[in-house]
XYZ file of C-alpha atoms in Angstrom:
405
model
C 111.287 90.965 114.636
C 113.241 93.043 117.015
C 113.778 96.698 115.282
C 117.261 96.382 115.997
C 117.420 93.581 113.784
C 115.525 94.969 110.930
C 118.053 97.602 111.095
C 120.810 95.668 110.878
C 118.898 93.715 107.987
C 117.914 96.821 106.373
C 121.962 98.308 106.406
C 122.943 95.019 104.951
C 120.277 94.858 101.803
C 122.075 98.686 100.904
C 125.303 97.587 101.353
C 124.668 94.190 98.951
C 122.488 96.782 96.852
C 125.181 99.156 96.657
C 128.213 97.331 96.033
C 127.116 95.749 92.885
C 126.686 99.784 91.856
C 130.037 100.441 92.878
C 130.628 97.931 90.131
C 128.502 99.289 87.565
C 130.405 100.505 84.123
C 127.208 102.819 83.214
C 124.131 103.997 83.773
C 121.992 101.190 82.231
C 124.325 98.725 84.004
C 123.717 100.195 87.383
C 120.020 99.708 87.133
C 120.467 95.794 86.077
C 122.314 95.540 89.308
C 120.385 97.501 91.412
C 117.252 96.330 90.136
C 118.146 92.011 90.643
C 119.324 92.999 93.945
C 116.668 95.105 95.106
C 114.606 92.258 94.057
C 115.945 90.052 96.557
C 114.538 92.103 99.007
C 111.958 93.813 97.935
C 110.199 91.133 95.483
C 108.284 92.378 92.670
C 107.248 91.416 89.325
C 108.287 94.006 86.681
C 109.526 97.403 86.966
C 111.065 100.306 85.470
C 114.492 102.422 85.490
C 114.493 105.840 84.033
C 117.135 108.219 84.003
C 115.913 111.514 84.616
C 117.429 115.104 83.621
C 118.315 116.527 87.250
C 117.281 119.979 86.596
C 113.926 119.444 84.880
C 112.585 115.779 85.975
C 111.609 114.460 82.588
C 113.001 110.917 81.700
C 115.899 110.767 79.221
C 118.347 107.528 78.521
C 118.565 104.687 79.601
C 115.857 103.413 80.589
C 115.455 99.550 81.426
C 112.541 97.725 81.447
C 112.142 94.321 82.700
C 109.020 91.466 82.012
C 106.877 94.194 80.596
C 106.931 92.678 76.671
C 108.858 95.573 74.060
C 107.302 98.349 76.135
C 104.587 98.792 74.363
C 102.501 100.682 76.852
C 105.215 103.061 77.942
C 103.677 106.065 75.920
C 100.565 105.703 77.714
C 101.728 105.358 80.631
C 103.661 108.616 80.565
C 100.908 110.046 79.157
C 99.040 109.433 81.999
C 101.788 110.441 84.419
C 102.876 113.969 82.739
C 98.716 114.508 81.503
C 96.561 113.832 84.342
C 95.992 114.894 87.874
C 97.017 111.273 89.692
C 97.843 110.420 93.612
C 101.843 109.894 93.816
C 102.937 112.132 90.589
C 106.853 111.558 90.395
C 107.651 115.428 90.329
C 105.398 115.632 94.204
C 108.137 112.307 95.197
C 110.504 114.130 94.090
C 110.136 117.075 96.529
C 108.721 114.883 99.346
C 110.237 113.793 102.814
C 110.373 110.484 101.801
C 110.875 110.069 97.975
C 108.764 106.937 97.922
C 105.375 105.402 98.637
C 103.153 102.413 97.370
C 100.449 103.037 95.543
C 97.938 100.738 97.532
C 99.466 102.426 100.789
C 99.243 105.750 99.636
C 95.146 105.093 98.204
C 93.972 103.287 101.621
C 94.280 100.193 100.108
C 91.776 101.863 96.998
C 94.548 102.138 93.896
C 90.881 102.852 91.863
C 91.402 105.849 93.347
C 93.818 106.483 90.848
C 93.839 107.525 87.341
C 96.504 106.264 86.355
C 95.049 102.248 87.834
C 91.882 102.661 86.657
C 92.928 103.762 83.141
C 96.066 101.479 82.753
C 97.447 99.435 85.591
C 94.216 97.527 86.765
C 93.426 96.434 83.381
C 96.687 94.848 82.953
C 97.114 92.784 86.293
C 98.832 94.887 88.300
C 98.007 95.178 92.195
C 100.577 97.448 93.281
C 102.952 100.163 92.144
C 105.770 100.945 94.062
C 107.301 104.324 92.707
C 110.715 105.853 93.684
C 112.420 109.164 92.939
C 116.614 108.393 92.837
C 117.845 112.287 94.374
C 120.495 113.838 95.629
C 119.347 116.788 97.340
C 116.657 117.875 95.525
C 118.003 116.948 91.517
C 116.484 113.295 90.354
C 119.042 111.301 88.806
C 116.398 108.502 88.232
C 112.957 107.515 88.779
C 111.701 103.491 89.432
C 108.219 102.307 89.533
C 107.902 98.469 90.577
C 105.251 96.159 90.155
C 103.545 93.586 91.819
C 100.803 91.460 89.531
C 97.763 90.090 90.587
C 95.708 89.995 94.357
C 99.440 89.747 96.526
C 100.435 91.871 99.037
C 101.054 95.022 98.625
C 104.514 97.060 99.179
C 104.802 96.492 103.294
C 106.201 100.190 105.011
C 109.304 98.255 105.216
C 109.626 97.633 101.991
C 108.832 100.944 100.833
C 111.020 102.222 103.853
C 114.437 100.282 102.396
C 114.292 101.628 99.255
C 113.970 105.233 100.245
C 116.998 104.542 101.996
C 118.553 103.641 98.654
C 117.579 106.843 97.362
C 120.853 109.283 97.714
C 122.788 106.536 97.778
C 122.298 105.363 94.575
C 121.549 108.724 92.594
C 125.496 109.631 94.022
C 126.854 106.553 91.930
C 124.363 107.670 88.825
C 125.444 111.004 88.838
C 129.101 110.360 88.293
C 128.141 108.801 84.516
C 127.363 112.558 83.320
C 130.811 113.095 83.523
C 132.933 115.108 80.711
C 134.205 111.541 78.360
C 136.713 112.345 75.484
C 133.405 112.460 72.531
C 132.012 115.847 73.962
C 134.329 117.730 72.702
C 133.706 116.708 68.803
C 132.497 118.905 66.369
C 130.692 117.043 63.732
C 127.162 116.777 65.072
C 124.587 117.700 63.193
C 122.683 121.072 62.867
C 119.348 121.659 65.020
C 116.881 118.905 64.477
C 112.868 119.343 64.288
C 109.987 116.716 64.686
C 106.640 118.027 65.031
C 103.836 116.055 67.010
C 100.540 116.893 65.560
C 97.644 118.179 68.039
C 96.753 114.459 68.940
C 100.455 113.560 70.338
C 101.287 111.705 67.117
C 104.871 112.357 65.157
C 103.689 114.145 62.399
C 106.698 115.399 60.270
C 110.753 115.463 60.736
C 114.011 116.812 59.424
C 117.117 115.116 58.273
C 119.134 116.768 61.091
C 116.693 115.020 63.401
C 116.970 111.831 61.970
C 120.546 111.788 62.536
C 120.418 112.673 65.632
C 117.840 110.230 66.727
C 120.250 107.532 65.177
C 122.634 108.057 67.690
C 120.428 107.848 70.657
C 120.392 104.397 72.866
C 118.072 101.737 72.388
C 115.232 102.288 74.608
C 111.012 102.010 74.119
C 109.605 103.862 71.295
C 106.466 104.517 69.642
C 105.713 104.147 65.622
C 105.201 106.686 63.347
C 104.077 107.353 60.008
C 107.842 108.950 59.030
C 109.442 105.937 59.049
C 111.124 105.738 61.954
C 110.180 105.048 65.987
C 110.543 108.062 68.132
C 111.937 107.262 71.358
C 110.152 107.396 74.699
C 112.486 110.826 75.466
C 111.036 112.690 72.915
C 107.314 111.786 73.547
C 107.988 112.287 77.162
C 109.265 116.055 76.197
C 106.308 116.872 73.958
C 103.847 115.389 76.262
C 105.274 118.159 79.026
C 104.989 120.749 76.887
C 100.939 120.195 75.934
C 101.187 119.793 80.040
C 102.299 123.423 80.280
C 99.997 124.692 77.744
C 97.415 123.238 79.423
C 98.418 125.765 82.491
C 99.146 122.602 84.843
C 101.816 123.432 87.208
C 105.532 122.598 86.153
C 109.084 122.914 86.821
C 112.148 123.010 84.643
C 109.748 123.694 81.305
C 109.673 121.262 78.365
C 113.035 120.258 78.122
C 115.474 117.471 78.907
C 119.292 116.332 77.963
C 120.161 113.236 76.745
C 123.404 111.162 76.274
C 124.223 109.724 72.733
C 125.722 106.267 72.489
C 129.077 108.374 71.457
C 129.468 110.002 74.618
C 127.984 113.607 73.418
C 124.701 115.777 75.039
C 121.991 116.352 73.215
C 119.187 119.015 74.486
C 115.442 118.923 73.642
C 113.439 121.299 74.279
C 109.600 121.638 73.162
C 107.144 123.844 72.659
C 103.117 124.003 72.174
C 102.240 126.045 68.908
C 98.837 127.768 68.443
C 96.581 126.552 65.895
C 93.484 128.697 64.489
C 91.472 130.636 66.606
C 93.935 129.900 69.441
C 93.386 126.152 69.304
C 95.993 124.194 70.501
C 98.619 123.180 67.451
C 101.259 120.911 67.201
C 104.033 120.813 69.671
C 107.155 121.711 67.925
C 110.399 119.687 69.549
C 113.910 121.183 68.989
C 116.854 118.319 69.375
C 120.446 119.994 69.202
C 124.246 119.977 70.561
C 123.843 120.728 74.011
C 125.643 124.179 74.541
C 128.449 125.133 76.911
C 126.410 126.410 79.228
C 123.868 123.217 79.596
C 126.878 120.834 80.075
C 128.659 122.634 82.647
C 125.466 122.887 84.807
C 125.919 118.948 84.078
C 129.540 118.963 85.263
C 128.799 120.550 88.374
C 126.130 118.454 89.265
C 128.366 115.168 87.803
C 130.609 116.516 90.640
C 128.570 117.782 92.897
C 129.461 121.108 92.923
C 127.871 123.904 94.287
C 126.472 127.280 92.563
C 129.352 128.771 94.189
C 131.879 126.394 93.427
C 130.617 126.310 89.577
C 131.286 129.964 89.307
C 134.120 129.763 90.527
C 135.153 126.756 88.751
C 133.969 128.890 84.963
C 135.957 131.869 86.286
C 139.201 129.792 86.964
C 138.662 127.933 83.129
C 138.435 131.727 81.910
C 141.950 131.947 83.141
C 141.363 134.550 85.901
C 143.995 134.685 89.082
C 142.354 134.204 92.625
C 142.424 138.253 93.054
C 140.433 138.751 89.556
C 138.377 135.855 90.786
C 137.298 137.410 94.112
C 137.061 140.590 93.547
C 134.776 139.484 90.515
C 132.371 138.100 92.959
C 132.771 140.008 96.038
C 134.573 137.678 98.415
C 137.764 137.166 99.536
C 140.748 135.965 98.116
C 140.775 133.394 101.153
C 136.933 131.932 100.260
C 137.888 131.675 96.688
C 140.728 129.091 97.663
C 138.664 127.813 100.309
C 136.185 127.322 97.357
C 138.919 126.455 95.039
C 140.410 123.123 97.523
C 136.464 121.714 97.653
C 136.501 121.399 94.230
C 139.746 119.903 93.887
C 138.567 117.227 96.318
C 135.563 116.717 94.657
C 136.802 116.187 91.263
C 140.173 114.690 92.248
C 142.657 116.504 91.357
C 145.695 119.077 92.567
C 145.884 122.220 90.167
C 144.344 124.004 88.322
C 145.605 122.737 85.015
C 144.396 119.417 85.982
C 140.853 120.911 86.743
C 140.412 122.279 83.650
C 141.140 119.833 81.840
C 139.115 117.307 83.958
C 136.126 119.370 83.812
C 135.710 122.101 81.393
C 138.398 121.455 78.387
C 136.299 119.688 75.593
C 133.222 121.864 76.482
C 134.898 124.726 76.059
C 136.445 123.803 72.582
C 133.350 122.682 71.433
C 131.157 124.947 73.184
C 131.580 127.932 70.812
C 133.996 129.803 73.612
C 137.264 130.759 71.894
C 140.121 129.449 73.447
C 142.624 131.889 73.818
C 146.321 132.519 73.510
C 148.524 132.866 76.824
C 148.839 136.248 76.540
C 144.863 136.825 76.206
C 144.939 135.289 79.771
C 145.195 131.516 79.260
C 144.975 129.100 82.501
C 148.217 130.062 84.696
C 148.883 128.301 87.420
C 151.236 130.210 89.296
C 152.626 129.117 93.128
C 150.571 132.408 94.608
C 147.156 131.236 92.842
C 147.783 127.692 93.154
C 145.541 125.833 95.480
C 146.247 121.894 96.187
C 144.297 119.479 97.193
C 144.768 118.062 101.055
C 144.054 114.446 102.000
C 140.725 114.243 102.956
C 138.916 116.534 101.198
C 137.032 114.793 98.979
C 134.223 115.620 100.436
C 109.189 85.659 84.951
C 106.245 87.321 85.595
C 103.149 88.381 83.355
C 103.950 90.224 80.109
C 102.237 93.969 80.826
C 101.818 96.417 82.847
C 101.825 99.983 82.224
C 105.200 101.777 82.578
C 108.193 101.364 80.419
């Protein structure tokens, strides 16, 4: 085949790939489309979709997992990933050239040269991994590991090659479901949670507050526990990085992910490894609350794709402070604030500042602990001096198991 072919091939599997995205209602739905679409083109067996917090790489929800039974090796499989020193570790793909790469490629054709298929994958039928980090710039949206069962062929450099080019491309579409919906804003979430994972990684004791909030997370794989209850693959995930970071292996982002309830809201875990006797390592402690103000605007801005710049200036502007107050706040000039100020009116659609605010930042900030304050304590204005509009163009059936899930 001529390359100019498999070029034009290769534009035409994003485009089918990418306009059943563009008709996606949701996260989860966007990976059901994606995924029987990419399998049209790239075949495969089974595979998984994780969402992944953009700041820290963990997974969080959804997650979908297709011909892989309930899931039931998911926690090992993480396990593996976030535990053990492995070729083709999601957090490397995700700072890479090219976020992805088969395993049997990337092993010379050897996947016993990985942990990760000698422990899990091999044992289970599978004869190829193809992994994927979904990134725009360098935040993960999503991460995708596909599988291919039995003696086949393995994941050609084409194959791999077409999906990297799905990469920004499709984390662009996933990033616009962290937007701001109507349910942040309430105030009748429950206190802090706790569940504590005893020294062997098992769910070893919980709070109501935790239970509550677990109730309102998505359906997604689990593990059982003695309490009662199945703790979700998130939370495992999150208390498997933390013994990770005990155990003085490298990490970014710390123990610690976000994750959307099925009412709209952010929740935040974040755990820790405790110390046990004689410095031996205790149970990991993991902390599930109302995300704070300051965790879902970092969201916002990345919903939006805003820059540091723009988010500063974006917080300043919800604060209610004029373009002078603005630059002068951060040492530029009235002119690069507006400058500023029309890129983020692009990006989020809209033509004042009124509208931005309340596009953006209005429910955090009424449920983010920030008092809202009279017009005379400096409320939004937008007066025709500080008022910067928007011009056109600116918006910028396959065997049952394998080991992810």
């Amino acid at each position: 085949m001529s390359a100019a072919r498999r070029h034009d091939e290769v534009l035409s599997a994003h485009a089918k790939v990418l306009s059943g995205a563009d008709r996606a209602t949701g996260t989860h739905d966007l990976f059901s489309r994606a995924s029987a679409e990419v399998r049209r083109f790239v075949p495969f067996d089974s595979a998984v979709w994780a969402a992944t917090d953009p700041e820290t790489g963990l997974i969080t929800a959804p997650m979908l997992v297709e011909n892989l039974g309930s899931g039931e090796g998911c926690a090992a499989y993480w396990e593996s990933e976030l535990l053990e020193e492995d070729v083709l570790p999601f957090r490397d793909l995700a700072r890479a050239a090219v976020p992805t790469a088969g395993l049997r490629a990337a092993t010379g054709d050897l996947p016993a040269r990985s942990a990760r298929f000698r422990r899990l994958l091999g044992s289970q039928g599978v004869g190829d991994e193809l992994r994927a980090v979904l990134r725009v710039g360098d935040r993960p949206w999503a991460v995708i590991s596909l599988f291919r069962m039995g003696d086949g062929a393995p994941f050609g450099r084409d194959e791999i090659n077409l999906l990297a080019g799905l990469s920004a491309p499709l984390a662009s579409r996933l990033r616009r479901f962290a937007r701001p919906s109507a349910s942040d804003g309430r105030t009748d979430a429950p206190a802090p949670g706790l569940v504590l994972f005893d020294p062997s990684g098992e769910p070893a004791s919980i709070n109501e507050e935790a239970r509550q909030h677990l109730s309102r997370l998505p359906e997604g794989p689990s593990v059982p526990s003695q309490l009662g209850l199945r703790v979700p693959i998130w939370l495992v995930a999150t208390a498997l990085q933390a013994r990770a970071i005990a155990r003085g292996r490298e990490r970014t982002g710390g123990a610690r992910t976000r994750i959307r309830t099925v009412d709209g809201r952010w929740l935040t875990c974040h755990a820790s490894c405790l110390s046990g006797p004689a410095g031996q390592p205790g149970p990991v402690a993991v902390v599930i609350e109302p995300a704070a103000a300051a965790d879902r605007a970092v969201l916002v801005a990345e919903a939006y794709g805003l820059t540091p710049r723009e988010l500063q200036i974006t917080q300043l502007v919800t604060r209610g402070l004029p373009t002078a107050e603005i630059a002068a706040t951060l040492f530029i000039s009235p002119h690069t604030v507006r400058d500023h100020l029309k890129a983020v009116f692009g990006k989020a659609e809209v033509s004042s500042r009124g509208e931005l605010v309340a596009r953006l930042f209005a429910e955090h900030y009424r449920a983010g602990g920030e008092p809202r304050r009279r017009p005379s304590e400096g409320q939004v204005r937008a007066t025709p001096s500080d008022q910067v509009r928007a011009t056109p163009g600116s918006t910028p059936g396959a065997p049952r198991r394998a080991g992810g899930g």
